[in-house]
XYZ file of C-alpha atoms in Angstrom:
727
model
C 11.452 30.729 23.556
C 9.906 31.524 20.667
C 7.312 28.798 20.780
C 4.341 27.497 18.202
C 1.968 25.355 18.148
C 2.394 23.927 14.840
C -0.357 20.373 13.336
C -0.483 18.291 10.918
C -2.489 15.289 9.742
C -3.767 12.405 8.322
C -7.199 11.927 6.149
C -8.692 8.965 5.716
C -9.431 10.824 1.718
C -11.880 8.357 -1.021
C -10.635 9.512 -4.580
C -13.747 11.958 -6.319
C -15.423 11.906 -2.566
C -15.917 15.259 -3.412
C -18.039 16.126 -0.526
C -16.452 13.493 2.295
C -13.112 15.093 1.622
C -14.249 17.962 1.978
C -15.765 17.725 5.480
C -12.199 15.747 6.457
C -10.517 18.672 5.385
C -12.583 21.660 7.313
C -12.026 18.520 10.680
C -8.120 18.127 10.711
C -8.268 22.531 10.538
C -11.222 22.951 13.345
C -9.079 19.997 15.339
C -5.715 21.652 14.873
C -7.279 25.206 16.514
C -8.511 22.982 19.344
C -5.789 22.188 20.489
C -3.768 25.601 19.583
C -1.744 25.366 16.984
C -1.710 28.283 14.115
C -0.223 26.112 11.217
C -1.909 23.156 9.487
C -1.107 21.513 6.286
C -2.684 18.319 4.975
C -2.276 15.368 2.835
C -0.854 15.374 -0.976
C -4.363 15.883 -3.151
C -6.577 15.989 -0.129
C -8.503 17.438 -2.408
C -10.081 15.271 -4.784
C -8.107 11.978 -3.128
C -4.535 10.865 -4.589
C -5.774 7.772 -6.398
C -7.790 9.655 -9.289
C -5.668 8.705 -11.382
C -7.009 9.132 -15.277
C -9.179 11.127 -13.354
C -7.444 13.530 -13.549
C -7.112 14.616 -16.881
C -11.008 15.425 -16.555
C -12.134 19.122 -15.848
C -15.039 18.491 -13.336
C -11.865 16.766 -10.788
C -10.392 20.437 -11.466
C -12.871 22.126 -10.991
C -15.407 20.199 -8.396
C -11.555 20.906 -6.298
C -11.699 24.143 -6.750
C -15.938 24.669 -5.789
C -14.565 22.267 -2.582
C -11.995 25.393 -2.042
C -14.568 27.339 -2.137
C -16.559 26.180 0.870
C -13.605 25.350 2.924
C -12.304 28.964 2.171
C -15.660 30.756 3.416
C -16.066 29.136 6.616
C -15.127 30.570 9.141
C -13.851 27.738 11.528
C -10.694 28.715 8.589
C -9.579 31.742 9.566
C -6.732 32.396 12.318
C -4.770 29.663 11.701
C -2.202 29.565 8.523
C -3.083 25.983 6.071
C -2.617 24.960 3.461
C -4.461 21.675 0.600
C -3.206 19.743 -1.882
C -5.471 19.591 -5.202
C -4.696 19.912 -9.603
C -4.267 23.145 -10.784
C -4.783 24.069 -14.325
C -2.017 26.931 -15.415
C -2.109 28.224 -18.923
C -3.668 25.192 -19.694
C -0.691 22.463 -18.206
C -1.431 20.438 -15.482
C 0.087 20.919 -12.001
C 0.188 18.976 -8.496
C -0.432 21.827 -6.201
C -0.393 23.170 -2.443
C -2.354 26.119 -2.144
C -1.650 28.149 1.077
C -4.156 30.350 3.037
C -4.942 32.456 5.982
C -7.935 34.210 6.631
C -9.541 33.741 3.279
C -6.484 34.728 1.144
C -4.657 31.974 -1.341
C -1.554 33.282 0.297
C 0.452 30.975 -2.611
C -0.088 28.101 -5.147
C 2.902 26.110 -4.723
C 3.347 23.453 -7.787
C 5.533 19.827 -6.942
C 8.375 20.119 -8.727
C 9.696 16.177 -8.445
C 7.041 13.607 -9.153
C 7.032 10.261 -8.708
C 6.516 8.442 -11.659
C 8.121 4.477 -10.692
C 6.286 1.178 -9.194
C 2.473 2.063 -8.694
C 3.353 5.993 -9.821
C 2.304 7.527 -12.969
C 2.224 11.613 -11.913
C 3.727 12.568 -15.648
C 0.342 10.980 -16.755
C -2.104 13.500 -15.725
C 1.321 16.327 -14.442
C 3.328 18.429 -15.057
C 6.792 19.340 -13.126
C 6.973 22.817 -13.026
C 10.332 24.279 -12.708
C 12.913 25.121 -9.860
C 12.974 28.806 -8.151
C 10.388 29.950 -10.970
C 7.152 32.140 -9.805
C 4.601 33.868 -12.146
C 1.528 35.248 -11.459
C -1.987 32.687 -11.837
C -5.066 34.378 -12.209
C -7.869 33.271 -10.477
C -11.044 31.564 -11.478
C -14.059 34.128 -10.385
C -15.947 31.901 -7.755
C -12.658 32.130 -5.582
C -11.951 35.882 -6.758
C -15.093 36.528 -5.131
C -14.477 35.141 -1.400
C -11.049 36.837 -1.546
C -11.118 39.748 -2.976
C -7.803 38.539 -5.637
C -7.680 38.511 -9.095
C -4.045 37.158 -8.955
C -1.571 35.266 -6.600
C 1.918 33.898 -6.971
C 2.000 30.594 -8.401
C 5.582 29.232 -8.325
C 8.367 27.814 -6.588
C 8.436 29.909 -2.970
C 8.354 30.168 0.401
C 6.215 32.149 2.789
C 7.140 34.985 5.504
C 5.439 35.311 8.314
C 6.334 38.276 11.076
C 8.311 35.866 13.218
C 9.448 32.883 10.571
C 9.724 31.116 7.142
C 7.750 28.459 5.767
C 7.988 26.212 2.800
C 6.490 23.386 1.441
C 7.598 20.312 -0.192
C 5.222 17.277 -2.504
C 6.140 13.366 -0.878
C 8.253 12.370 -3.955
C 10.591 15.698 -3.196
C 11.442 14.370 -0.102
C 12.784 10.974 -2.117
C 14.682 12.222 -4.660
C 18.245 12.323 -4.214
C 21.291 15.462 -4.125
C 25.029 15.855 -5.745
C 26.826 15.451 -3.171
C 29.047 18.313 -4.748
C 29.296 21.642 -3.911
C 29.071 23.609 -6.416
C 27.387 21.814 -8.904
C 24.536 21.688 -5.788
C 24.812 25.205 -6.328
C 23.736 25.428 -9.680
C 21.682 22.503 -10.508
C 19.661 23.391 -6.604
C 16.737 20.513 -7.196
C 16.947 17.959 -4.300
C 16.433 17.977 -1.409
C 14.284 21.014 -1.249
C 14.627 21.059 2.269
C 17.968 21.571 2.620
C 18.059 24.204 0.138
C 14.613 25.969 1.156
C 17.166 26.153 5.318
C 19.936 27.533 4.012
C 18.120 29.830 2.632
C 16.752 30.601 6.256
C 13.409 29.090 6.119
C 12.739 27.237 9.427
C 8.845 25.167 8.958
C 9.196 22.155 6.645
C 5.793 21.392 4.963
C 5.280 17.405 3.139
C 2.073 16.852 2.050
C 2.556 12.871 1.101
C 0.464 10.238 -0.208
C 3.035 7.200 0.353
C 1.741 4.173 0.268
C 2.316 1.142 3.235
C 4.646 -1.707 2.165
C 6.047 -4.312 4.713
C 9.531 -2.282 6.174
C 8.824 0.669 4.407
C 8.336 3.245 7.063
C 11.712 3.084 8.852
C 13.312 4.589 5.500
C 10.092 7.075 4.833
C 11.148 7.933 8.906
C 15.312 8.761 8.246
C 14.580 9.785 5.029
C 12.387 13.012 7.471
C 14.756 12.899 10.026
C 17.701 13.181 7.473
C 16.172 16.572 6.229
C 16.845 18.007 9.603
C 18.858 16.402 10.705
C 21.791 17.995 8.497
C 20.753 21.927 8.385
C 17.854 21.642 11.083
C 14.919 22.565 10.847
C 11.034 22.066 11.843
C 9.662 19.385 9.598
C 5.655 18.504 9.390
C 4.725 15.077 7.522
C 1.658 14.493 6.584
C 0.053 11.603 4.967
C -3.274 9.903 3.479
C -3.736 7.151 5.415
C -6.811 4.502 3.890
C -7.761 3.125 1.045
C -9.393 5.898 -1.557
C -10.492 3.741 -4.251
C -7.662 1.414 -5.647
C -4.315 -1.456 -4.727
C -3.070 0.879 -1.827
C -3.132 1.910 1.113
C -1.819 4.869 2.565
C -0.123 4.394 6.111
C -0.739 7.738 8.010
C 2.295 7.985 9.783
C 2.306 11.965 10.377
C 5.104 12.865 12.135
C 6.492 16.158 13.429
C 10.626 16.524 13.698
C 12.641 19.446 15.262
C 16.315 19.368 14.234
C 16.290 15.421 13.088
C 13.851 14.465 16.862
C 11.183 13.968 16.830
C 8.220 14.888 18.791
C 5.414 13.586 17.860
C 3.927 10.654 15.783
C 0.342 9.375 14.393
C -0.985 5.834 13.716
C 0.424 3.572 10.730
C -2.559 1.769 10.950
C -6.286 3.945 11.976
C -9.920 2.840 11.075
C -10.061 6.593 12.164
C -11.125 8.871 9.410
C -9.233 11.510 10.532
C -6.096 11.955 12.605
C -4.624 15.678 14.228
C -0.629 15.397 14.944
C 0.229 17.993 16.819
C 3.334 19.137 18.895
C 4.484 22.858 20.233
C 8.098 23.340 19.034
C 10.612 26.144 20.506
C 11.748 28.471 16.766
C 14.545 29.355 19.033
C 16.475 25.526 18.897
C 16.147 25.638 14.930
C 18.296 29.041 14.575
C 20.728 27.707 17.743
C 21.292 24.531 15.989
C 21.993 26.502 12.257
C 24.656 28.669 14.370
C 27.389 26.541 13.282
C 29.555 28.072 10.512
C 30.210 26.015 7.985
C 26.153 26.235 7.063
C 26.436 29.901 7.246
C 29.192 29.691 4.244
C 27.205 27.450 1.990
C 23.499 29.266 3.014
C 25.669 32.913 2.146
C 25.832 32.123 -1.499
C 22.959 29.792 -1.691
C 20.210 30.754 -4.409
C 17.342 32.363 -2.725
C 14.070 31.918 -2.611
C 11.049 34.742 -3.167
C 9.266 35.133 -0.649
C 5.099 36.090 0.208
C 4.340 37.782 4.033
C 1.364 35.673 5.673
C 0.822 38.896 7.761
C 0.808 37.205 10.554
C 2.993 35.584 13.290
C 2.661 31.438 14.278
C 3.759 32.264 17.321
C 2.108 34.786 20.269
C 3.063 38.308 20.885
C 6.360 37.770 23.010
C 4.836 39.975 26.284
C 2.252 37.692 26.557
C 3.965 34.496 28.444
C 2.467 31.483 28.924
C 3.917 28.756 32.036
C 1.883 26.298 30.573
C 3.239 25.863 26.815
C 6.624 24.114 27.072
C 8.715 22.633 24.181
C 7.343 18.977 23.314
C 9.510 16.274 24.329
C 11.415 14.087 22.174
C 9.655 10.858 21.673
C 10.868 6.884 20.198
C 9.770 6.135 16.568
C 7.566 3.283 16.946
C 7.865 0.792 14.426
C 5.330 -2.300 14.298
C 6.984 -5.899 13.314
C 5.901 -7.024 9.793
C 4.029 -9.595 11.456
C 2.050 -6.685 13.106
C 1.712 -4.888 9.665
C 0.407 -7.875 7.470
C -2.249 -7.928 10.278
C -2.882 -4.353 10.317
C -3.239 -2.497 6.835
C -4.229 -5.331 4.936
C -7.125 -5.187 7.956
C -7.728 -1.805 8.160
C -7.956 -1.564 3.466
C -10.913 -4.673 3.884
C -12.865 -2.902 6.683
C -12.495 0.432 3.775
C -13.298 -1.728 1.055
C -16.462 -3.158 2.573
C -18.149 -0.660 3.894
C -17.103 1.955 0.945
C -19.002 -1.076 -1.488
C -21.696 -0.641 0.703
C -21.552 -4.848 0.708
C -22.857 -7.117 3.564
C -19.531 -8.905 4.288
C -16.746 -11.516 2.934
C -16.641 -14.352 1.521
C -13.728 -16.786 1.162
C -13.382 -20.686 0.453
C -11.604 -22.366 3.196
C -8.668 -24.663 1.785
C -7.462 -25.723 5.521
C -3.356 -24.284 3.671
C -1.432 -21.589 5.399
C -3.161 -18.907 2.228
C -6.775 -19.316 3.050
C -5.818 -19.090 6.849
C -3.892 -15.959 6.312
C -6.549 -14.089 4.514
C -9.726 -15.283 7.302
C -7.004 -14.211 10.232
C -6.954 -10.579 8.343
C -10.330 -10.484 8.361
C -10.274 -12.175 11.681
C -7.407 -8.674 12.737
C -10.376 -6.220 10.699
C -13.058 -7.412 13.360
C -11.064 -6.974 16.395
C -9.849 -3.310 15.121
C -13.577 -2.532 14.713
C -14.647 -4.105 18.089
C -11.778 -1.950 20.079
C -13.343 0.778 18.309
C -16.695 0.336 18.589
C -15.237 -0.466 22.458
C -13.178 2.295 22.462
C -16.285 5.037 21.719
C -14.236 7.952 20.451
C -15.484 7.084 16.011
C -18.933 6.657 16.279
C -18.954 5.788 12.437
C -17.423 3.047 12.349
C -20.263 1.275 14.709
C -23.100 2.950 12.304
C -20.846 1.608 8.914
C -21.385 -1.989 11.057
C -25.063 -1.850 11.316
C -24.882 -1.417 8.149
C -22.776 -3.802 6.889
C -24.767 -6.406 8.815
C -28.288 -5.092 7.201
C -29.407 -3.664 10.499
C -32.766 -1.907 10.561
C -32.369 2.471 11.201
C -32.824 2.184 13.856
C -30.992 -1.032 16.024
C -29.188 -0.313 19.301
C -27.247 -3.521 18.414
C -23.719 -3.568 19.385
C -21.320 -6.772 19.159
C -19.465 -7.690 22.519
C -16.994 -9.702 20.344
C -14.504 -9.776 17.322
C -17.063 -13.064 16.919
C -19.648 -11.898 17.436
C -19.040 -9.257 14.091
C -18.084 -12.326 12.198
C -20.539 -14.779 12.471
C -22.565 -11.192 10.505
C -20.683 -10.641 8.164
C -17.792 -13.078 7.145
C -18.376 -16.056 5.693
C -16.283 -19.431 4.889
C -16.721 -22.416 3.175
C -14.693 -25.647 2.615
C -15.383 -26.879 -0.695
C -13.989 -30.660 -0.581
C -14.000 -33.517 -2.737
C -15.075 -37.098 -0.988
C -11.442 -38.433 -3.021
C -8.949 -35.495 -2.589
C -9.931 -33.978 0.413
C -8.074 -35.240 3.656
C -9.703 -35.116 7.422
C -6.890 -33.122 8.301
C -7.781 -29.815 5.708
C -11.240 -30.543 6.637
C -10.970 -30.427 9.955
C -9.058 -27.699 9.841
C -11.148 -25.366 7.936
C -14.338 -26.066 10.794
C -11.660 -25.115 13.397
C -10.630 -22.345 12.349
C -14.017 -21.102 11.730
C -15.307 -21.563 14.766
C -12.731 -20.064 16.479
C -12.577 -16.764 14.489
C -16.520 -17.165 14.370
C -17.848 -16.687 10.837
C -20.793 -18.874 9.721
C -19.358 -21.506 8.329
C -20.131 -24.574 5.369
C -18.658 -27.442 4.843
C -20.089 -29.173 1.220
C -17.992 -31.531 -1.910
C -18.378 -30.541 -4.718
C -18.054 -34.455 -6.141
C -21.176 -33.628 -7.520
C -21.149 -31.106 -9.352
C -17.514 -32.194 -11.048
C -19.108 -35.368 -12.175
C -21.718 -33.257 -13.826
C -19.041 -31.069 -16.340
C -16.637 -34.324 -16.501
C -19.516 -37.058 -17.652
C -21.090 -33.919 -20.069
C -17.303 -33.651 -21.606
C -16.758 -37.036 -21.752
C -20.627 -37.423 -23.768
C -19.354 -34.834 -25.672
C -15.929 -36.451 -27.121
C -16.101 -39.681 -25.901
C -12.888 -39.713 -23.862
C -12.614 -40.208 -20.263
C -9.782 -37.882 -18.094
C -8.072 -39.741 -16.153
C -5.465 -38.916 -12.921
C -1.836 -39.987 -13.600
C -2.002 -41.954 -10.617
C -4.473 -43.402 -12.244
C -2.572 -44.129 -15.757
C -3.850 -40.873 -17.022
C -1.818 -38.509 -19.176
C -0.175 -35.192 -17.522
C -2.984 -33.502 -20.387
C -5.551 -34.935 -18.521
C -4.399 -34.826 -14.553
C -4.170 -30.907 -14.827
C -7.447 -30.277 -17.024
C -8.876 -32.411 -14.116
C -7.624 -30.444 -11.674
C -8.957 -27.344 -13.380
C -12.148 -27.810 -13.312
C -12.501 -28.403 -9.729
C -10.691 -25.035 -8.826
C -12.288 -23.255 -11.160
C -15.557 -24.742 -10.231
C -15.063 -23.711 -7.056
C -14.675 -19.949 -7.782
C -18.221 -20.673 -9.624
C -19.495 -22.261 -6.442
C -18.055 -19.281 -4.210
C -19.936 -16.971 -6.526
C -23.037 -18.585 -5.801
C -23.254 -18.844 -2.539
C -21.700 -15.267 -1.970
C -25.114 -13.578 -3.955
C -27.225 -15.967 -1.912
C -25.857 -16.098 1.419
C -27.490 -12.658 2.513
C -31.025 -13.850 1.240
C -30.352 -17.049 2.195
C -29.871 -15.782 6.276
C -33.077 -13.351 5.886
C -31.582 -9.873 4.911
C -33.917 -8.144 3.434
C -31.611 -4.478 2.657
C -29.916 -5.014 -1.062
C -25.997 -5.951 -0.421
C -23.857 -9.211 -1.244
C -20.646 -10.268 -0.217
C -17.519 -10.092 -1.259
C -15.966 -12.854 -2.810
C -11.671 -12.401 -1.157
C -9.014 -14.181 -3.008
C -5.985 -16.349 -1.704
C -3.358 -16.826 -4.007
C -0.203 -15.377 -2.508
C 2.670 -13.286 -4.084
C 4.887 -16.277 -5.581
C 2.573 -18.682 -6.999
C 1.294 -15.886 -8.815
C 5.492 -15.005 -9.817
C 5.667 -19.424 -10.525
C 1.455 -19.209 -12.244
C 0.758 -21.540 -10.273
C -2.278 -21.685 -10.150
C -5.727 -22.100 -12.416
C -6.368 -19.300 -14.139
C -10.427 -18.288 -13.120
C -10.263 -20.330 -9.865
C -10.550 -19.837 -5.933
C -7.626 -17.063 -6.867
C -10.569 -14.656 -9.513
C -12.094 -12.912 -6.459
C -13.134 -9.654 -5.970
C -9.763 -8.294 -3.819
C -6.721 -10.208 -2.389
C -5.601 -9.099 1.021
C -2.409 -11.734 0.567
C -1.728 -11.210 -2.875
C 1.688 -9.260 -2.287
C 2.664 -11.361 0.640
C 5.037 -13.569 0.303
C 5.290 -17.476 1.986
C 7.397 -16.875 4.106
C 6.420 -13.753 5.085
C 2.343 -16.091 5.746
C 4.303 -18.007 7.801
C 5.808 -15.879 10.312
C 1.855 -14.071 9.983
C -0.039 -16.766 11.861
C 2.598 -18.129 14.016
C 2.551 -14.356 15.378
C -0.797 -14.219 14.675
C -1.351 -17.315 17.027
C 0.474 -16.238 20.244
C -1.416 -11.959 19.824
C -4.916 -13.604 19.352
C -5.249 -16.832 21.521
C -4.935 -19.181 18.653
C -3.154 -21.871 18.893
C -5.144 -24.108 16.528
C -3.003 -22.106 13.913
C -0.244 -24.017 14.540
C -1.779 -26.830 12.595
C -1.528 -24.333 9.528
C 1.931 -24.458 9.985
C 3.134 -27.778 10.399
C 1.022 -28.816 7.751
C 2.481 -29.637 4.328
C 1.599 -27.469 1.584
C -1.113 -29.076 -0.640
C -3.495 -28.890 -3.918
C -5.787 -32.046 -3.101
C -6.288 -31.655 -6.452
C -5.568 -35.116 -7.317
C -6.647 -38.059 -5.068
C -5.158 -39.044 -1.873
C -3.932 -42.905 -1.697
C -1.355 -44.891 0.423
C 2.102 -43.722 -0.943
C 0.405 -40.626 -2.684
C -0.651 -36.920 -1.266
C -0.002 -33.684 -3.447
C 2.030 -31.312 -2.376
C 2.713 -27.982 -3.495
C 6.434 -28.026 -3.799
C 6.795 -31.138 -5.194
C 4.273 -30.232 -7.599
C 6.505 -26.398 -8.507
C 9.901 -28.186 -8.570
C 10.938 -24.962 -6.112
C 10.902 -23.908 -2.910
C 8.905 -20.952 -1.822
C 12.288 -20.126 0.012
C 13.749 -19.746 -4.018
C 10.870 -18.356 -5.134
C 11.466 -15.519 -3.064
C 14.790 -14.909 -3.727
C 13.654 -15.196 -7.780
C 10.884 -12.389 -6.673
C 12.788 -9.885 -5.397
C 16.253 -10.604 -8.234
C 14.068 -10.360 -11.123
C 11.598 -6.827 -9.909
C 13.657 -5.433 -7.072
C 16.852 -5.862 -8.669
C 16.237 -5.800 -12.398
C 17.987 -9.358 -13.390
C 16.777 -11.222 -16.465
C 17.765 -14.526 -17.119
C 21.308 -13.805 -17.174
C 21.573 -11.404 -14.988
C 19.614 -13.669 -12.252
C 22.313 -16.491 -13.024
C 25.228 -14.292 -12.438
C 24.051 -12.468 -8.841
C 22.896 -16.760 -7.971
C 26.180 -17.701 -8.564
C 28.177 -16.547 -5.184
C 24.563 -16.327 -3.286
C 24.000 -20.144 -3.826
C 27.677 -21.062 -5.000
C 28.363 -22.363 -1.460
C 25.705 -24.974 -2.345
C 24.727 -26.163 -5.719
C 27.085 -25.787 -8.724
C 26.843 -23.187 -11.790
C 25.417 -25.406 -13.399
C 23.180 -26.463 -11.133
C 22.018 -23.030 -10.269
C 21.820 -22.405 -14.360
C 19.202 -24.820 -14.334
C 16.976 -23.359 -11.761
C 17.127 -20.352 -13.191
C 16.310 -21.648 -16.478
C 13.259 -23.685 -15.124
C 12.143 -20.844 -13.052
C 11.995 -17.998 -16.057
C 10.053 -21.496 -18.155
C 7.512 -21.733 -15.645
C 6.842 -17.871 -15.213
C 6.995 -17.274 -19.326
C 4.376 -19.811 -19.953
C 2.231 -18.778 -16.887
C 2.985 -14.796 -17.352
C -0.888 -14.276 -19.209
C -2.484 -15.247 -15.859
C -1.135 -11.947 -14.246
C -3.681 -10.188 -17.030
C -6.197 -11.386 -15.140
C -5.960 -11.453 -11.391
C -7.607 -10.465 -8.929
C -6.874 -6.806 -7.408
C -4.439 -7.652 -4.091
C -3.101 -5.227 -1.797
C 0.036 -4.042 -2.873
C 2.230 -4.808 0.135
C 5.897 -6.580 -1.482
C 8.724 -4.297 -3.800
C 8.406 -7.491 -5.985
C 4.633 -8.248 -6.618
C 4.077 -9.363 -10.748
C 0.874 -7.759 -10.200
C 0.750 -6.910 -14.622
C -2.706 -4.018 -14.238
C -0.302 -1.504 -12.247
C 3.108 -2.277 -11.137
C 5.064 -4.548 -13.015
C 4.364 -4.371 -16.688
C 5.667 -6.590 -18.947
C 4.700 -8.753 -21.611
C 2.145 -11.203 -21.536
C 3.341 -13.514 -24.457
C 7.197 -14.023 -24.750
C 9.571 -15.815 -26.652
C 12.107 -18.014 -25.389
C 15.134 -16.408 -23.622
C 17.324 -17.970 -25.956
C 20.002 -15.934 -26.051
C 20.851 -15.164 -22.434
C 20.831 -19.651 -22.204
C 23.270 -18.933 -25.166
C 25.292 -16.778 -23.543
C 25.467 -18.635 -20.149
C 25.964 -22.115 -21.829
C 29.151 -20.560 -23.293
C 30.151 -19.404 -19.915
C 29.940 -22.437 -18.070
C 31.492 -24.405 -21.124
C 34.557 -22.408 -20.606
C 34.795 -23.261 -16.878
C 34.963 -26.712 -17.999
C 35.126 -29.477 -15.326
C 34.155 -25.698 -12.818
C 30.854 -26.245 -14.023
C 29.694 -29.488 -12.153
C 31.489 -29.309 -9.168
C 29.564 -29.594 -6.885
C 30.741 -27.611 -3.964
C 32.905 -28.516 -0.704
C 30.550 -29.819 2.144
C 31.338 -27.714 5.033
C 31.070 -24.640 3.454
C 28.826 -21.697 5.248
C 26.420 -18.769 4.155
C 28.299 -15.981 5.485
């Protein structure tokens, strides 16, 4: 046996928080050494924080990164362990996303990233340039670093590190996800991704991956399988590090630091956590890798592969062969842990909200409750946050959580307050309000909001806004001598919509007033107001089924990229898991905006107003964004998916209606509240879903579809025969 102990980690870094980021990096190195590790790796760009965005273009960001690295290198606690960190580095006036490998105050190698993430939420090509495969140059160190290391220049490029007992290579995040050609000769010539395979064929036995991968529902299994396959094909030890937490934008980085050996997982960190630093350690056997690689076909490919330059570390990761420790044994394979999607909704946004609240240094959250599923789901996520905070306090191994809570709640510096329950926490930092209308709001929704507030312990208010609405509409009538009316009282559609919109917008105005002043009303003497939470789901945003500058306008929206379907499942799960049986009443209640008067024969319905179901919206959303289909492509796809239920003509009418609604409402996305990113079909205009907000009609696509319908003849309007089922 040839045993070594290695560590990876998840760090809750914060963009541009150089002092805090450095402290967390140092803590992870110290913890790794305490666990007996001789190797430590960490997340991508962990020194400045991954989400610096255009701040990467500033000279300060690189300067402060070098200064932080200098402090880490100088710290004697980082001696006698091989470690690497991620930071931006300019070489020959070009910026690169780099890993810096260090041992005993010497920089061994600067390894720039070869494949940059430039899709979806990622814009790395905006700030960095990818490096060239196998190319290595000399890099001249800043004088401040040279004084510490005694080096003037170090290798910079696509190379690996040799220790006295093994070989270590690094890849960064996206390099794990890029595809590789299956053709052997092309594979040998181009030799781009997958980099771990190339390095493995050249004898690299340990692979380090510093990543900044965000949470998305049902995404972790994809990431885990890619890591597993990276070493299953060619053997090896794979250390995956990731950022964990909210670092200043819409993303939550979901940790899950892991260690694999020959396709088997031997250590896995948490996906969601309130911890600032989580170190994951395993003891592995190098001889297992060597035995795994002994098959002849690998040897033939290894013989012909293009070699990497190797730079010596002058140390061993393992103990001396004569020093046998009977207490040291290889870590055993463990079962991979996955959360249900409902658990992901409960935990991911909850951890995000805690980071957002404590780092914004505000006094808590405020949300207008409607008595419906969406604001209920947002409130339950806050309840989940309070549960996590209470659990961390009860556990006692993360004192920072209680310190942050006392500050958020406005406690004095010498306070000894410690909450007894999640409800007690909510009573101090979570505020809810039902803002009703006498004729438009039903007793059921009002009572559901009141019961929800009581169950989760929020500071709840219940009041009507009729006087405010009346004042605004009366002023309008006085000025214009025109009185708008609801459609059930003979008003036009325009008047009906205007009266609904003014209610919604006034609720937003009232929400911000209460959020700003409630802490003062409750006797808070320290600075801080409440952050307003939005609760528009991803389907309604896609359809534009909300009022611009209404309660969808908030400081942050934890459910803005979660579908109505997933939210319903989450509510059902939370009712049982959190022992909140009242949540079933939210599921059974029909979705309604309650912006029109309720009569004996009329109650406003969301799906009736939209003229489409939430299930259909979810389908449209995935086809539009994930499958990248326009009107014609969507219709063609739905012919196969819905052809057993609807005629081609009916599918065309549904497709056309969706695109009409989408196009006329796309402008609303430009002002949409920042949302926690959780779905691939998020319509977030500001970063993820970049599209025009002034559209022409889709006449060209519609004409093409109509020609095809005409060519179908009577089949275009023929209803499917009854009894056909969806496969």
